[in-house]
Coordinates of C-alpha atoms in Angstrom, one line a residue:
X1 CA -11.7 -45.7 15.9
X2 CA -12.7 -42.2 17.5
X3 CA -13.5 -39.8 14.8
X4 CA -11.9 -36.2 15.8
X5 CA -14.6 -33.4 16.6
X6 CA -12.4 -30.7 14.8
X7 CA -9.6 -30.0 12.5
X8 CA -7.6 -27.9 15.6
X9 CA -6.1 -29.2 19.0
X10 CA -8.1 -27.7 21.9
X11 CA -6.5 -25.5 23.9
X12 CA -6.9 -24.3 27.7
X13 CA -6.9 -20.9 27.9
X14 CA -6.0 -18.8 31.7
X15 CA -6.3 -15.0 31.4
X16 CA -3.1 -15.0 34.3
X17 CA -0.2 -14.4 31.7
X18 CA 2.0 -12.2 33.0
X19 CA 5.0 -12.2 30.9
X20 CA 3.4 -12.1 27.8
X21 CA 3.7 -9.5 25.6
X22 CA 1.1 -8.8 23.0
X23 CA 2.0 -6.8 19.7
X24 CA 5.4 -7.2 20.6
X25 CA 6.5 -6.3 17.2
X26 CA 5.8 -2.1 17.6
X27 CA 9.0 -2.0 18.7
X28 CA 10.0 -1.1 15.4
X29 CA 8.0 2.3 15.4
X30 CA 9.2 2.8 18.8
X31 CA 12.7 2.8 17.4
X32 CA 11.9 4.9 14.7
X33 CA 10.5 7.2 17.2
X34 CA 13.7 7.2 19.1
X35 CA 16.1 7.6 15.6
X36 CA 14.0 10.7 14.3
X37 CA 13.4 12.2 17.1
X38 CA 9.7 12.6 16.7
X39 CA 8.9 12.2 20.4
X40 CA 11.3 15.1 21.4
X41 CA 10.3 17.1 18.9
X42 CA 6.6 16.9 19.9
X43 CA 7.3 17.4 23.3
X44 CA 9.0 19.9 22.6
X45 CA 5.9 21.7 20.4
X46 CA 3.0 21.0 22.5
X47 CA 5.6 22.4 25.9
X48 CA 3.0 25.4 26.1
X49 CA 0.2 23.2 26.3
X50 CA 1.3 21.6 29.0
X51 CA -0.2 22.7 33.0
X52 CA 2.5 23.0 35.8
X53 CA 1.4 20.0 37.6
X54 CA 0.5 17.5 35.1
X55 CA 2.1 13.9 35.5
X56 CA 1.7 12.8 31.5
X57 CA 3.3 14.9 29.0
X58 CA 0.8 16.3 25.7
X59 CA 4.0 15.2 23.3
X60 CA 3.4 11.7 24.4
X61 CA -0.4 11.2 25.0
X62 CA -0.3 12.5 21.1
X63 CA 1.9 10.2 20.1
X64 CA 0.6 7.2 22.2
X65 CA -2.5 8.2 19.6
X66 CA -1.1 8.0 17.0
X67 CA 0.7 4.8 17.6
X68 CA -2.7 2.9 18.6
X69 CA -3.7 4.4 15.3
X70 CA -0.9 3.3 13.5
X71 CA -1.6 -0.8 15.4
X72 CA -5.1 -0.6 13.8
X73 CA -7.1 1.8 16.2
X74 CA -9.6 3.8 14.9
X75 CA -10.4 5.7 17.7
X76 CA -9.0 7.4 21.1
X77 CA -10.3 4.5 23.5
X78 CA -7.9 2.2 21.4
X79 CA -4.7 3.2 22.9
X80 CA -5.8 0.7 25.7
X81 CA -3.9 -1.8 23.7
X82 CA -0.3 0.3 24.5
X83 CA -1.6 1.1 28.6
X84 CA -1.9 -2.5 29.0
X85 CA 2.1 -2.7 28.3
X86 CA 3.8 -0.1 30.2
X87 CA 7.1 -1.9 30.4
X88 CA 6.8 -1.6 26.5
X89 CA 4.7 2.0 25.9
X90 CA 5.4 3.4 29.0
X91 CA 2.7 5.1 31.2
X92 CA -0.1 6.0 29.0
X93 CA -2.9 8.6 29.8
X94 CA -6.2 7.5 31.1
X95 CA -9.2 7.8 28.4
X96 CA -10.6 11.2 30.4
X97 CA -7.0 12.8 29.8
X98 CA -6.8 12.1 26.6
X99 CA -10.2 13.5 26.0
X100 CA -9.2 16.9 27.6
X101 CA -6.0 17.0 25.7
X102 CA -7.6 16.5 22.5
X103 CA -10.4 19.4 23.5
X104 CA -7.8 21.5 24.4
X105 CA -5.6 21.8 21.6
X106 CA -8.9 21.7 19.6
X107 CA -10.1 25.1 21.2
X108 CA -6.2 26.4 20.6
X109 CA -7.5 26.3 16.9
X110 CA -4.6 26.8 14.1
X111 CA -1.4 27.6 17.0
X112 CA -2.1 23.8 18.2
X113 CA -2.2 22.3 14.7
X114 CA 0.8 24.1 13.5
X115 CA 3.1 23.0 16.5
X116 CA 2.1 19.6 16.1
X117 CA 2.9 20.1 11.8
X118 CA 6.3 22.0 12.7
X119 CA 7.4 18.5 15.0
X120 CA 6.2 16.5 12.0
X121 CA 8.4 18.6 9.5
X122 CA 11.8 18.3 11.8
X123 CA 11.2 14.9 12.2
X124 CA 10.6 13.8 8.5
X125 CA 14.0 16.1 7.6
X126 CA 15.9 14.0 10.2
X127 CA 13.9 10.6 8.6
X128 CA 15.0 11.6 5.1
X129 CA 18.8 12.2 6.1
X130 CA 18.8 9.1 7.8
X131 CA 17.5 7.3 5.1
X132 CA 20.4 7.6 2.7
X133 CA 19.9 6.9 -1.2
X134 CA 16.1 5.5 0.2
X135 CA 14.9 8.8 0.8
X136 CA 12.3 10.4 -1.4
X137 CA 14.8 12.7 -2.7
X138 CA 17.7 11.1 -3.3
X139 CA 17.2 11.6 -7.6
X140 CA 17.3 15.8 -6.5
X141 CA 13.4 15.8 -6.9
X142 CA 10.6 15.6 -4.4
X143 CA 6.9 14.4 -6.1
X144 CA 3.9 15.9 -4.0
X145 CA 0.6 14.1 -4.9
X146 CA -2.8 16.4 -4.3
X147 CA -5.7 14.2 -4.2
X148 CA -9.5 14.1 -2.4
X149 CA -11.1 11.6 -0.5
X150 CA -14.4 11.0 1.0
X151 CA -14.7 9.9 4.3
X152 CA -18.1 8.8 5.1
X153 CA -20.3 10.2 8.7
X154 CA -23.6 10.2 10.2
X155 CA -25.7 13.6 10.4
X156 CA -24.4 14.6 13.8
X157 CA -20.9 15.4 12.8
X158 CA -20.3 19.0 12.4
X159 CA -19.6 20.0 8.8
X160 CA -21.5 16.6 7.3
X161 CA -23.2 17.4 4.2
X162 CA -23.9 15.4 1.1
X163 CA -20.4 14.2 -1.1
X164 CA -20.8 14.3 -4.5
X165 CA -21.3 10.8 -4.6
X166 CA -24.2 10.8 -2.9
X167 CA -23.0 9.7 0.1
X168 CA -22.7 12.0 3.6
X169 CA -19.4 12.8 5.4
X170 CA -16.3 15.1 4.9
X171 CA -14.3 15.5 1.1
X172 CA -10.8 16.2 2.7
X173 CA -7.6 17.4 0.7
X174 CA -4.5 15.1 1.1
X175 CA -1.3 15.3 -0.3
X176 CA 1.5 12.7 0.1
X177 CA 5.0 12.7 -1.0
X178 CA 5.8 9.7 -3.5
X179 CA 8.6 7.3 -2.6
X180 CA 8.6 5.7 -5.7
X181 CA 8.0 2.8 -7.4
X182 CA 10.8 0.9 -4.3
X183 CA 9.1 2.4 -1.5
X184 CA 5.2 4.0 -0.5
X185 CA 4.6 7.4 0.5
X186 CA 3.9 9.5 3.4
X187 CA 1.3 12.0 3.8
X188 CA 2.2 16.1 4.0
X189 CA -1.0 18.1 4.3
X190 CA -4.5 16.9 5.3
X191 CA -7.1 20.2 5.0
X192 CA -10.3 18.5 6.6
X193 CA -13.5 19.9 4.6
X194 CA -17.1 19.7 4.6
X195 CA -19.1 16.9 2.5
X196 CA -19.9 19.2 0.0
X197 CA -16.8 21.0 -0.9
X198 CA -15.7 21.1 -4.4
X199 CA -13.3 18.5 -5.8
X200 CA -11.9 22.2 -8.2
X201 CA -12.0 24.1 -5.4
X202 CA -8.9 26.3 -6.1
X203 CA -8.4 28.2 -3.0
X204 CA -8.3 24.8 -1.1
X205 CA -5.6 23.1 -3.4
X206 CA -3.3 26.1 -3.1
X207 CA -4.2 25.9 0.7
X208 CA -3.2 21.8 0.6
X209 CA -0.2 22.5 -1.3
X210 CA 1.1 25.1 1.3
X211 CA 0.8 23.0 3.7
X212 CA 2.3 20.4 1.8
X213 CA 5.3 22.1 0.8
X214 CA 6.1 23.9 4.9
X215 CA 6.5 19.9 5.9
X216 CA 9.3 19.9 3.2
X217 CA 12.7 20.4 3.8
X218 CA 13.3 24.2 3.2
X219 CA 15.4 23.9 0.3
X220 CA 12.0 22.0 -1.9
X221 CA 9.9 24.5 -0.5
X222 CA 10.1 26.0 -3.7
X223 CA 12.1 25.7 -7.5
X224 CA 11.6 23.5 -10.3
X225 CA 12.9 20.4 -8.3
X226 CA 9.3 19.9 -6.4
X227 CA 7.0 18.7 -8.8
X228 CA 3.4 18.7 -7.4
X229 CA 0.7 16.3 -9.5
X230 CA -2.9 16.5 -9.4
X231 CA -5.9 15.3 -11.2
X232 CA -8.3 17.4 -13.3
X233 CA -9.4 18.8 -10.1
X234 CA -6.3 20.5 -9.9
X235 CA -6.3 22.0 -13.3
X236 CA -7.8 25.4 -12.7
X237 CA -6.6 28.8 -13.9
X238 CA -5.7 30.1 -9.9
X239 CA -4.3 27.1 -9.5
X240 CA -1.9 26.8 -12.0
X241 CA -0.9 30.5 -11.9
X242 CA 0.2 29.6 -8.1
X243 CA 2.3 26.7 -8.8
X244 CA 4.0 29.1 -11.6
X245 CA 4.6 32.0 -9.7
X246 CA 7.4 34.2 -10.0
X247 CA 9.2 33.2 -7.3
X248 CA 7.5 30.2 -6.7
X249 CA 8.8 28.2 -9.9
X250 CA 7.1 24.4 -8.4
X251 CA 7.3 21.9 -11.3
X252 CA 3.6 21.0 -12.2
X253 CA 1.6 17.8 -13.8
X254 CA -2.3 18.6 -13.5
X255 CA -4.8 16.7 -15.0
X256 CA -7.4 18.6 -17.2
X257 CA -11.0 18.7 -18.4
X258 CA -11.7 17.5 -21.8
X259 CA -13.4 20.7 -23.1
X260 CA -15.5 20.9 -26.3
X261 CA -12.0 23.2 -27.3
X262 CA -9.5 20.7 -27.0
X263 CA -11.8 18.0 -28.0
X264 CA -12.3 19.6 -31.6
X265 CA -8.3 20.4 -31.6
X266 CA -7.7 16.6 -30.6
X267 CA -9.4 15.8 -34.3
X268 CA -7.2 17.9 -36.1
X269 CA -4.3 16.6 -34.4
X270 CA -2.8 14.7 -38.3
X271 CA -1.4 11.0 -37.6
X272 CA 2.0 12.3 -37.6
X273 CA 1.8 14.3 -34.6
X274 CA 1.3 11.2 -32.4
X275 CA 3.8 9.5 -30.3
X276 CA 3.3 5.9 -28.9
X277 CA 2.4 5.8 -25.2
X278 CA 5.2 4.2 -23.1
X279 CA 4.9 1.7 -20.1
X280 CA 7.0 2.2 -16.4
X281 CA 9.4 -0.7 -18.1
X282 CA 10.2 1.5 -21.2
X283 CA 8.5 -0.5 -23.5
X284 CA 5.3 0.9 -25.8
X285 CA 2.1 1.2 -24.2
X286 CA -0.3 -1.1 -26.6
X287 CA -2.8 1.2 -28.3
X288 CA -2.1 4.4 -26.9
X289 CA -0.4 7.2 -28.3
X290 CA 0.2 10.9 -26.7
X291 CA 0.3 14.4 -28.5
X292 CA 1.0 18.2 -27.6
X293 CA -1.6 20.6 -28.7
X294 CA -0.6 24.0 -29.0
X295 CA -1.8 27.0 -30.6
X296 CA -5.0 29.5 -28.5
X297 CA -5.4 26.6 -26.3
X298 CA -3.2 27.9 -24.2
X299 CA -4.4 32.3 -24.4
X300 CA -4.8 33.0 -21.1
X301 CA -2.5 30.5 -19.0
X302 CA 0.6 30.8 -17.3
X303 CA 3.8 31.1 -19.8
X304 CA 5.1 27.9 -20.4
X305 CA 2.3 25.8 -20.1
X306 CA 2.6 22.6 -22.1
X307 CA -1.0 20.6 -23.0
X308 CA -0.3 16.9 -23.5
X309 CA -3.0 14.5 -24.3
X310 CA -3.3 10.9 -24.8
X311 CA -5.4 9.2 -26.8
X312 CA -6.3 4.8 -26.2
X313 CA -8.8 2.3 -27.1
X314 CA -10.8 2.1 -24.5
X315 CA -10.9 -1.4 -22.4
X316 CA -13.9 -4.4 -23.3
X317 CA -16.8 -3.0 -21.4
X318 CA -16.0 0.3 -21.1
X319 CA -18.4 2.9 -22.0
X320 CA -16.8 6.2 -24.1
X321 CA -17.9 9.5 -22.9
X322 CA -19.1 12.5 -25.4
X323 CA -15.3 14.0 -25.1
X324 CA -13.8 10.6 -26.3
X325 CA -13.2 11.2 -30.0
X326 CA -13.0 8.4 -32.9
X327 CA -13.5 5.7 -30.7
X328 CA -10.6 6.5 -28.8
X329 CA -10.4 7.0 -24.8
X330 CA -9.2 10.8 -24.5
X331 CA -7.3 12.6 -21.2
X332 CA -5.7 15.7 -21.0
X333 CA -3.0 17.2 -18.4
X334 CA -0.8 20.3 -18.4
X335 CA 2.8 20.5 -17.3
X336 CA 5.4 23.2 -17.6
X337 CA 8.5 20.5 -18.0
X338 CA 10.5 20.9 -20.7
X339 CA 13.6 18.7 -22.4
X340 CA 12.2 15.8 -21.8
X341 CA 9.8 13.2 -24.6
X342 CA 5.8 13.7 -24.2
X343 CA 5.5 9.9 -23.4
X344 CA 7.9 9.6 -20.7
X345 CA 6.3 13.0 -19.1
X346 CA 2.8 11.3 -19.8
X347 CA 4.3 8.5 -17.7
X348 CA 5.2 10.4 -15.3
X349 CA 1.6 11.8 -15.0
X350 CA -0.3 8.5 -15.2
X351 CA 2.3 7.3 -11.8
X352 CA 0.0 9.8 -10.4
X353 CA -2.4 6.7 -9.8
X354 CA -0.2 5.8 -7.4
X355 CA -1.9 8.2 -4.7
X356 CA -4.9 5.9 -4.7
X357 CA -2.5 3.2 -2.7
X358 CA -2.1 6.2 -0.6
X359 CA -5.3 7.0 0.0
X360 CA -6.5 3.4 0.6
X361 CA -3.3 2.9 3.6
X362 CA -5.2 5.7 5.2
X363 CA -8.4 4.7 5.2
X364 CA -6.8 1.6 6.9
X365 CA -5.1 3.7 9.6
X366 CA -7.5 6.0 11.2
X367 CA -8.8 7.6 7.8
X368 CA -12.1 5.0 7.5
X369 CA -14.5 7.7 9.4
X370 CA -13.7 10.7 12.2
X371 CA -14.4 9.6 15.5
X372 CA -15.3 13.1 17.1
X373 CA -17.8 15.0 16.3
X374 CA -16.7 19.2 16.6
X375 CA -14.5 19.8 13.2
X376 CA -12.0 21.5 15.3
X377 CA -11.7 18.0 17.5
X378 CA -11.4 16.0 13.9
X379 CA -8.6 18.3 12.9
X380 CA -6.6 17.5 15.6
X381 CA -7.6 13.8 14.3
X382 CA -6.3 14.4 11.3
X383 CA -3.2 16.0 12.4
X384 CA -2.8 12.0 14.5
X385 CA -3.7 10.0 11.2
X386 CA -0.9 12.0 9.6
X387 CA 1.4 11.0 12.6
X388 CA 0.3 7.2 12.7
X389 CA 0.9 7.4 8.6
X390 CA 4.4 9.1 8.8
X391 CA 5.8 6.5 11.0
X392 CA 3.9 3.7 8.5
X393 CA 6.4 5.1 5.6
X394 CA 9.6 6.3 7.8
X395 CA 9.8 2.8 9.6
X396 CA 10.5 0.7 5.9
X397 CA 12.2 3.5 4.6
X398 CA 14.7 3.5 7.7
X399 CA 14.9 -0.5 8.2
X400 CA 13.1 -2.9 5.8
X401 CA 14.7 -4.2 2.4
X402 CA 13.1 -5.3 -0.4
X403 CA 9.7 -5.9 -1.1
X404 CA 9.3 -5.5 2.8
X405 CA 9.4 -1.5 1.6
X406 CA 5.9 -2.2 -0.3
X407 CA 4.5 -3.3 2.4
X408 CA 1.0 -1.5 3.2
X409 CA 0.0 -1.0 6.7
X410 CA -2.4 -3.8 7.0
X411 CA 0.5 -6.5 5.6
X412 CA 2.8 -4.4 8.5
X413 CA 0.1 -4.8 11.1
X414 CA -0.1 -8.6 10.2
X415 CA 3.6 -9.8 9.5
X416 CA 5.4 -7.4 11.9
X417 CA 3.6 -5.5 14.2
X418 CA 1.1 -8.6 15.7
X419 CA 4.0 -10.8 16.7
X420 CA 4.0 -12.2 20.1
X421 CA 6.8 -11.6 22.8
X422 CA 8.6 -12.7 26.0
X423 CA 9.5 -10.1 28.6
X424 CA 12.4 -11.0 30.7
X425 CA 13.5 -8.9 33.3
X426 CA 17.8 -9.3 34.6
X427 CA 20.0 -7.6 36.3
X428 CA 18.9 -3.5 34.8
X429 CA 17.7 -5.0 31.7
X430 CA 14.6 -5.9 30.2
X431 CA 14.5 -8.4 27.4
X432 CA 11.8 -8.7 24.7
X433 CA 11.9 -12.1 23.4
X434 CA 10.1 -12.8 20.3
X435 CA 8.2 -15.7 19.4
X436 CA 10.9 -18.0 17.0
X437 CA 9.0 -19.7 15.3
X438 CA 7.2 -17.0 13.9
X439 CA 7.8 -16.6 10.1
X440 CA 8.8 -12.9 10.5
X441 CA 11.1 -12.8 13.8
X442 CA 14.1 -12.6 11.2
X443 CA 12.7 -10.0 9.3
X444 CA 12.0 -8.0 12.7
X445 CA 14.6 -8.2 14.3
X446 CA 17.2 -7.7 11.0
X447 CA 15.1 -4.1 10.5
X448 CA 15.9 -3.5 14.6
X449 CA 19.3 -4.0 14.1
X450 CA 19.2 -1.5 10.6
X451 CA 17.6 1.2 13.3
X452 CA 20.2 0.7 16.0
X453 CA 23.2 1.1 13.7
X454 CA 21.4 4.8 13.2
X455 CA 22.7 8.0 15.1
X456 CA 20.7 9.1 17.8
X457 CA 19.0 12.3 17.3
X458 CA 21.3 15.6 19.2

């Protein structure tokens, strides 16, 4: 008996296919292109950009970018995989055009970047109206997270220093808008900075959160229905007097430093005072409890101002700090919400976490390390992360169900966007057959039909 040489049939591979297409399955971000308009709208922005005789138009060699981004690319040579399948993509820039596009609106400085942010906010207004009761909004309230991250670079790139955790690269400041515990997020505001920036750098989180808020529909732009969350980087004096501006009136959650003040105040709080912790399901939080502090704590801040800390046993392992008191984990955050229980609004806080997931779906599209090497080039970079990221959130948002919402963008690029098609050409027509025995055809092609029954933008 002849004893098999390996676990898989062998297969004889031709590189002839001409029928075949591969990630067959981007159709779904093309669609969700089509239904909010983006591509239009980009076009439309980047018009003056544009020389008299060019044959590819800035709008799309931007979005052609961004889309390779959004497939998995992680740089500008990677939109090969969408020039390889013009009856798909379309025609798609050459490498060398792409480059002088990108230096281009690079050396247009801030005009450039805030064409490209004013197509992004009129095509997430027309995503969230599609969207229905799945939009971010549809409870009345829109939930901004502000967070850093660290983006690691070799010496060469302009504006690499030293991160505070010893590490080199850029510390940018991102801010996403939180779908909520049935959906995932999508970013607003990306202010690119050096390695060495501070992570309580006020002036740059009131920068991050302007930008933030001009990608919001105008009517969140400002009032008590935005509610913008940050760590204790956040929780500055300039800071906190912007959110609460006259005029301004943003709902606030910022995280705050355990000072040797409200450490000694947190020992005086009497047993009484505390309130058990609560869990997202309603039920209380095992050893945790949460307590409002009041008195000249709060000399000198913005009226208002509510200081909310929680107290926990810390987990096995886990080493206290010199602010922890009696044994007991201690954080601290300040919020100017009122009517509403201390646990449930330290809750609310501690969903902030939730921008880590955030964070980690851009490092995994186009976020892992800046591929240029000017600042002004990585901006416009940044400004195509964002892109690749907003079409990650609007596409589940507009057409998947269930748990298909959750979906990162590495489960996407996996399950949806990697599947395997057929192109048949008839009459006027062209056909993209997908691959049926594919576990996810049923799933793609139900979320095509969800985007088709959608108006057309105009």
């Amino acid at each position: 008996m002849r004893e098999p040489i390996s676990s898989y049939p062998r297969v004889r591979v031709q590189g002839d296919g001409r029928q075949a297409v591969s990630q067959a399955g981007a159709v779904l971000l093309l669609e969700t292109v089509r239904k909010t308009g983006l591509d239009q709208a980009i076009s439309a922005a980047l018009s003056p950009w544009r020389k008299p005789r060019a044959v590819h138009d800035p709008g799309k060699i931007l979005l052609d970018v961004a889309l390779a981004v959004a497939l998995g690319g992680d740089c500008l040579a990677d939109v090969a995989m969408l020039r390889c399948e013009p009856a798909v993509f379309g025609p798609v820039a050459s490498d060398p055009t792409i480059s002088r596009l990108i230096d281009t609106l690079a050396a247009s400085g801030e005009k450039a970047l805030q064409a490209v942010r004013s197509a992004r906010s009129e095509g997430r207004h027309r995503a969230w109206s599609l969207a229905g009761k799945d939009a971010p909004d549809t409870d009345g309230q829109v939930t901004v997270d502000l967070d850093g991250v660290l983006v690691i670079a070799h010496s060469d790139k302009e504006d690499a220093a030293a991160t505070w955790k010893k590490t080199y690269g850029h510390h940018p400041l991102t801010a996403f808008v939180d779908h909520g515990p049935g959906g995932t997020g999508e970013p607003v505001a990306a202010l690119l900075r050096p390695g060495n920036a501070g992570s309580n750098t006020a002036a740059d989180h009131i920068a991050t959160a302007r930008l933030a808020l001009a990608q919001l529909p105008k009517r969140y732009r400002r009032g008590r229905q935005t509610l913008i969350r940050t760590d204790s980087a956040g929780g500055t004096h300039d800071f906190v007097s912007w959110l609460a501006k006259r005029g301004r009136w943003l709902s606030y959650s910022v995280g705050m430093t355990v000072t040797e003040a409200i450490h000694e105040h947190v020992l005086k709080v009497p047993a009484s005072a505390w309130t058990p912790a609560v869990e997202a399901d309603g039920e209380a939080r095992d050893g945790a409890w949460v307590a409002e502090l009041t008195g000249k704590l709060l000399d000198g801040w913005p009226k208002g101002i509510r200081l909310i800390v929680r107290k926990e046993r810390p987990h096995p392992g886990a080493q206290l700090r010199i602010t922890d008191a009696d044994g007991m984990r201690i954080t601290c955050f300040a919020t100017n919400t009122t009517g509403r229980p201390i646990a449930e609004l330290e809750l609310r806080h501690r969903l902030r976490a939730r921008a880590e997931d955030r964070i980690r779906a851009a490092r995994a599209t186009g976020l892992r390390n800046l591929p240029l090497h000017d600042t002004a080039q990585n901006r416009v970079w940044m400004e195509i992360v964002q892109i690749a990221l907003d079409l990650l959130a609007w596409m589940p948002m507009l057409a998947l169900t269930g748990r298909g919402r959750l979906w990162e963008p590495r489960r996407l690029r996996f399950r949806l966007f990697s599947a395997a098609g057929q192109l048949v050409t008839t009459g006027r027509r062209r056909i993209l057959r997908l691959a049926r025995h594919w576990p996810w055809t049923g799933e793609i092609t139900a979320a095509l039909e969800r985007l088709a029954l959608l108006p057309n933008p105009g």
